[in-house]
Coordinates of C-alpha atoms in Angstrom, one line a residue:
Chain A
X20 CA -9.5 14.8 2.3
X21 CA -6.1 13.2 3.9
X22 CA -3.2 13.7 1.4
X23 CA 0.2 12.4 2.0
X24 CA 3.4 13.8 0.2
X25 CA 7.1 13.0 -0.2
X26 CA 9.7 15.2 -1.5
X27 CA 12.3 13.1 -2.3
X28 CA 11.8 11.5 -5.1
X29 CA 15.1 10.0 -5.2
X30 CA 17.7 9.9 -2.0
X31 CA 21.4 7.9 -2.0
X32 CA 23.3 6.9 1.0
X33 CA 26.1 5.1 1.4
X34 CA 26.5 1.9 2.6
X35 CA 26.6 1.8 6.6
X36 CA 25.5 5.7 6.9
X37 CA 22.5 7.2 7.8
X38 CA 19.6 8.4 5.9
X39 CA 16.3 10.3 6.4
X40 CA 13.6 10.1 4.4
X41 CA 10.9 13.3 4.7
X42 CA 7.1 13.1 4.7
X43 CA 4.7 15.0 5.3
X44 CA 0.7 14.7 5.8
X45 CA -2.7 16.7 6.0
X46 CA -5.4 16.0 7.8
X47 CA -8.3 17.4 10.5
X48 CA -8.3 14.5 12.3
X49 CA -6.8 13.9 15.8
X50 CA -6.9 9.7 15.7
X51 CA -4.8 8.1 12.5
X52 CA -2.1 5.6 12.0
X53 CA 1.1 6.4 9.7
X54 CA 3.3 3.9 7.9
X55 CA 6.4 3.8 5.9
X56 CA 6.5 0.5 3.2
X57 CA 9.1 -0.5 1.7
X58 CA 8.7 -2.2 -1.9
X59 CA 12.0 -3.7 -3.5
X60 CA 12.3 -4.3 -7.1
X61 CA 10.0 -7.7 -6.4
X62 CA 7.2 -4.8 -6.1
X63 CA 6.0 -6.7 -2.6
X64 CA 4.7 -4.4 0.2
X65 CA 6.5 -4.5 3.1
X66 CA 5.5 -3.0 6.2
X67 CA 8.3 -1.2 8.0
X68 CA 7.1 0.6 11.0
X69 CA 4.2 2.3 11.9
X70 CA 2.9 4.6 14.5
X71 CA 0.0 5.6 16.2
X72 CA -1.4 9.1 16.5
X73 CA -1.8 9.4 20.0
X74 CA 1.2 8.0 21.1
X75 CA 4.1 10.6 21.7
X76 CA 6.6 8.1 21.8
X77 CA 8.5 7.8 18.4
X78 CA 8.5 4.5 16.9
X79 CA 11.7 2.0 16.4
X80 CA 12.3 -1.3 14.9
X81 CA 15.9 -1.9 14.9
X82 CA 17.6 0.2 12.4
X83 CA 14.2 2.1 11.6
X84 CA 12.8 4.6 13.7
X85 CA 10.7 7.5 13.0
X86 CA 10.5 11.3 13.8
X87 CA 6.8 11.7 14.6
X88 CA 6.0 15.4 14.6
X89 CA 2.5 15.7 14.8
X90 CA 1.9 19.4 15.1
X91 CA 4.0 20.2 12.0
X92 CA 2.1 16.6 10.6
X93 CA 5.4 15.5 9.7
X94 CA 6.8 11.8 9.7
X95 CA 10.4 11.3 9.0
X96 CA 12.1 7.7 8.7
X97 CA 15.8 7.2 9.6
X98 CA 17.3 4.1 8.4
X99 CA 20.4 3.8 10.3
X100 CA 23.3 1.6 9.3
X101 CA 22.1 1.4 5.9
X102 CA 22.5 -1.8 3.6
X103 CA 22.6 -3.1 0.5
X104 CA 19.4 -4.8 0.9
X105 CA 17.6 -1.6 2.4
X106 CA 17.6 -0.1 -1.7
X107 CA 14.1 0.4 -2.7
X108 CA 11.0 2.6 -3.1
X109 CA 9.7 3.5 0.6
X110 CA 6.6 4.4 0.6
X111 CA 4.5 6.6 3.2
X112 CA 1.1 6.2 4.2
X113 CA -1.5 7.5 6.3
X114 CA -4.6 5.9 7.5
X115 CA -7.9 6.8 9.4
X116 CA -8.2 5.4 12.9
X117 CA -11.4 3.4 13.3
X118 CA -14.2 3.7 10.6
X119 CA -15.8 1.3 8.4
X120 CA -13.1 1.7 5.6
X121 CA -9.7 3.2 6.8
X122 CA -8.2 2.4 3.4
X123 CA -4.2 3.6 3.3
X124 CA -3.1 6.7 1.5
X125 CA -0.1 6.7 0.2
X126 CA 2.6 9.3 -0.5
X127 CA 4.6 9.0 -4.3
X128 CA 7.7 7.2 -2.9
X129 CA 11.4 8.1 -2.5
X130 CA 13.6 5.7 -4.2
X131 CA 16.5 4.7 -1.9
X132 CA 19.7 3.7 -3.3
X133 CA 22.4 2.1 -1.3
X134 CA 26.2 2.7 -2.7
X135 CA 28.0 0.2 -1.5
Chain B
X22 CA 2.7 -13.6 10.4
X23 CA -0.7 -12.9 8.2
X24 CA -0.6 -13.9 4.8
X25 CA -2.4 -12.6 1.6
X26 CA -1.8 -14.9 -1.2
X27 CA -2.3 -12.9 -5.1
X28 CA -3.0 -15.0 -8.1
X29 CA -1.8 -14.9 -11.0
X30 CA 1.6 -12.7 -10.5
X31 CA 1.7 -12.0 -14.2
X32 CA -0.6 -12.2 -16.8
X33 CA 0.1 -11.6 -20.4
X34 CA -3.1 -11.4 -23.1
X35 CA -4.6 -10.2 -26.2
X36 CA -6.9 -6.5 -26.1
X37 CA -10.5 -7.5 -25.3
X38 CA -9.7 -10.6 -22.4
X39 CA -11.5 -10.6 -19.3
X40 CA -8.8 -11.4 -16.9
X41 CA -9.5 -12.4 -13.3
X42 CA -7.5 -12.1 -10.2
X43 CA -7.7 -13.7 -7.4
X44 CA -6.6 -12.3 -3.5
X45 CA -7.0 -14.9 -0.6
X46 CA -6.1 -14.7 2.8
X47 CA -4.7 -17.8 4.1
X48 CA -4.6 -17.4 7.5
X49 CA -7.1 -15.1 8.5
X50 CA -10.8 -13.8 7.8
X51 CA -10.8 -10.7 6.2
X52 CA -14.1 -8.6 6.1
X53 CA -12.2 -5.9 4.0
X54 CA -9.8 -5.9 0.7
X55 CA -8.4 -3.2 -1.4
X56 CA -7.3 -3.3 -4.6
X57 CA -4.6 -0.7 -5.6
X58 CA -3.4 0.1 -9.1
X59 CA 0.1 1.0 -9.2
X60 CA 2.0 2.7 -12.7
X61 CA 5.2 2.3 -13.5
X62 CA 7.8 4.7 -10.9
X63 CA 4.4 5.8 -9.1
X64 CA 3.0 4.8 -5.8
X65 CA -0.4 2.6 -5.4
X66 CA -3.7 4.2 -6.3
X67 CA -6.3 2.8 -4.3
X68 CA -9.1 1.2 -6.7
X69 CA -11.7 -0.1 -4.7
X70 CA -13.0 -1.5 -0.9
X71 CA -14.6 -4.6 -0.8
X72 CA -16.1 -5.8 2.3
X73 CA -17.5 -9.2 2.5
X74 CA -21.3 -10.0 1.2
X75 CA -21.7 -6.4 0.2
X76 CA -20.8 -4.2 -3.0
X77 CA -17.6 -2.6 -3.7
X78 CA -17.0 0.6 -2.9
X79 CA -15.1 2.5 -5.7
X80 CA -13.0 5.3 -5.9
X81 CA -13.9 8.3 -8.1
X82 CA -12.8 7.8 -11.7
X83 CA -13.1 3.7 -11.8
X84 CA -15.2 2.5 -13.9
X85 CA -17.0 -0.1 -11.9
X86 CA -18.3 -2.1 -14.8
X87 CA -14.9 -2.0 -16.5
X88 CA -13.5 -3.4 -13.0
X89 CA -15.3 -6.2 -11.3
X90 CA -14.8 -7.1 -8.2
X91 CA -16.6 -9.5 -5.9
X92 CA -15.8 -10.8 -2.4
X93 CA -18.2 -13.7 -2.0
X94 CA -16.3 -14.6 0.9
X95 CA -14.1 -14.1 4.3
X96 CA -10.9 -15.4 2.4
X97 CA -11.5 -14.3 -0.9
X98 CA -12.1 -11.4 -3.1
X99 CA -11.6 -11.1 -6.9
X100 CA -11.0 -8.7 -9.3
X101 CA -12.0 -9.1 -12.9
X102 CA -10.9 -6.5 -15.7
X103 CA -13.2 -7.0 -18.8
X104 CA -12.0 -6.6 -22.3
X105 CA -9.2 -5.9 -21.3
X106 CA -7.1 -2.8 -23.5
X107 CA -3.6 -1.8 -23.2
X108 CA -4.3 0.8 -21.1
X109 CA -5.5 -1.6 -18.4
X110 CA -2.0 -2.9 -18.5
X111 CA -0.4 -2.1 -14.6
X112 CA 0.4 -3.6 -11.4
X113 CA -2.6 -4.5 -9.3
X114 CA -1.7 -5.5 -5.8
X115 CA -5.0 -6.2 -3.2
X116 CA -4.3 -6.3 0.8
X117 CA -7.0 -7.5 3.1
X118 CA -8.0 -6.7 6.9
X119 CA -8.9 -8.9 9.0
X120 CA -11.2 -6.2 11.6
X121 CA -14.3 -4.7 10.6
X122 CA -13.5 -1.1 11.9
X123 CA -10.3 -0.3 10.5
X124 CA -7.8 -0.7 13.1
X125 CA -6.2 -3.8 12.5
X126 CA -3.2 -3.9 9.7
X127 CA -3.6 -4.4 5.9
X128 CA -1.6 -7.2 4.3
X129 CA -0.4 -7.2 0.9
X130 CA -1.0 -9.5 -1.7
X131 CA 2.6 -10.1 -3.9
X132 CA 0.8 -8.4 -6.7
X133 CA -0.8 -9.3 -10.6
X134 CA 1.6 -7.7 -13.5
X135 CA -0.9 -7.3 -16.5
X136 CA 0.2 -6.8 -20.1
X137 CA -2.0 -5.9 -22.6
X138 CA -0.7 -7.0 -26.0

């Protein structure tokens, strides 16, 4: 079975720094997606970024990006110019690629703070 | 962008309600929805798969009579919790797919708070 896991349970940055947020995933299979969520005290899911197994290429979206290690199964997310609005729980996820089901699994969370 | 509409957001009732809840995708067939259970300060457990015209699929430990759950549709799938206890009390949040084979994205429903006086 796929498990995901965070070690961070809690991380603080300061407003306009950088931050990095670990994860770290098992699995046997070669074909998966990952995702990092982010769900502010409104408790909504937000999608932040994802990436795609097979694609060595690390994944941006403006002030996200990921380090996608996928020998070490490792998939860190840098928030880059960090904001006040960024503050919330970031979840990380792994998913099957293809199948019938492909439900997410999720990691416990890291709860972000931003100081401003 | 897709959206998953959740209905109610929060629900507050006496021990032994059946309360239903309600996930719809607006603007999109979904042949798949999960429904996730999330504690307070923990991440989502998921619950259940439902795939349209077929039963739910539950994960181990779910009482499946205790946690209804029917997707008579493409747009809609509902999740009932019967006589309801205080220990049901949680955040449910469903998300729904819109492909069959599980390589499209989920989308999240806002999520149903439910107190259980």
């Amino acid at each position: 079975a796929q498990t995901v896991t965070q070690s961070q349970p809690e991380m603080s940055v300061q407003e306009a720094e950088t931050v990095t947020l670990s994860c770290t995933y098992d699995t046997s299979e070669s074909d998966y997606y990952l995702f990092w969520y982010k769900q502010p005290p409104s408790r909504q899911m937000i999608l932040v970024i994802r990436q795609e197994a097979y694609k060595q290429q690390n994944a941006t979206e403006n002030r996200f990006s990921v380090n996608f290690q996928k020998a070490a199964k490792s998939f860190s997310l840098k928030i880059s110019d960090s904001q006040l609005g960024d503050a919330a729980m970031y979840f990380c996820a792994y998913r099957n690629y293809g199948g019938s089901q492909g439900n997410l699994i999720f990691g416990k969370g890291t709860k972000l703070s931003v100081k401003p | 962008g897709a959206v998953v509409s959740q209905h109610p957001s929060r629900v507050i009732c006496k021990s032994g309600t059946s309360v239903k809840i309600e996930c719809r995708s607006l603007d999109f067939q979904a042949t798949t929805m999960f429904w996730y259970r999330q504690f307070p300060k923990q991440s989502l457990m998921l619950m259940a798969t439902s795939n349209e015209g077929s039963k739910a699929t539950y994960e181990q430990g779910v009482e499946k009579d205790k946690f209804l759950i029917n997707h008579a549709s493409l747009t809609l799938s509902t999740l009932t919790v019967t006589s309801a206890h205080p220990e049901d009390s949680s955040f449910y949040i469903c998300s729904a797919r819109a492909t069959p084979q599980g390589k499209g994205p989920q989308h999240f429903g806002d999520g149903t708070r439910l107190s259980i006086l």
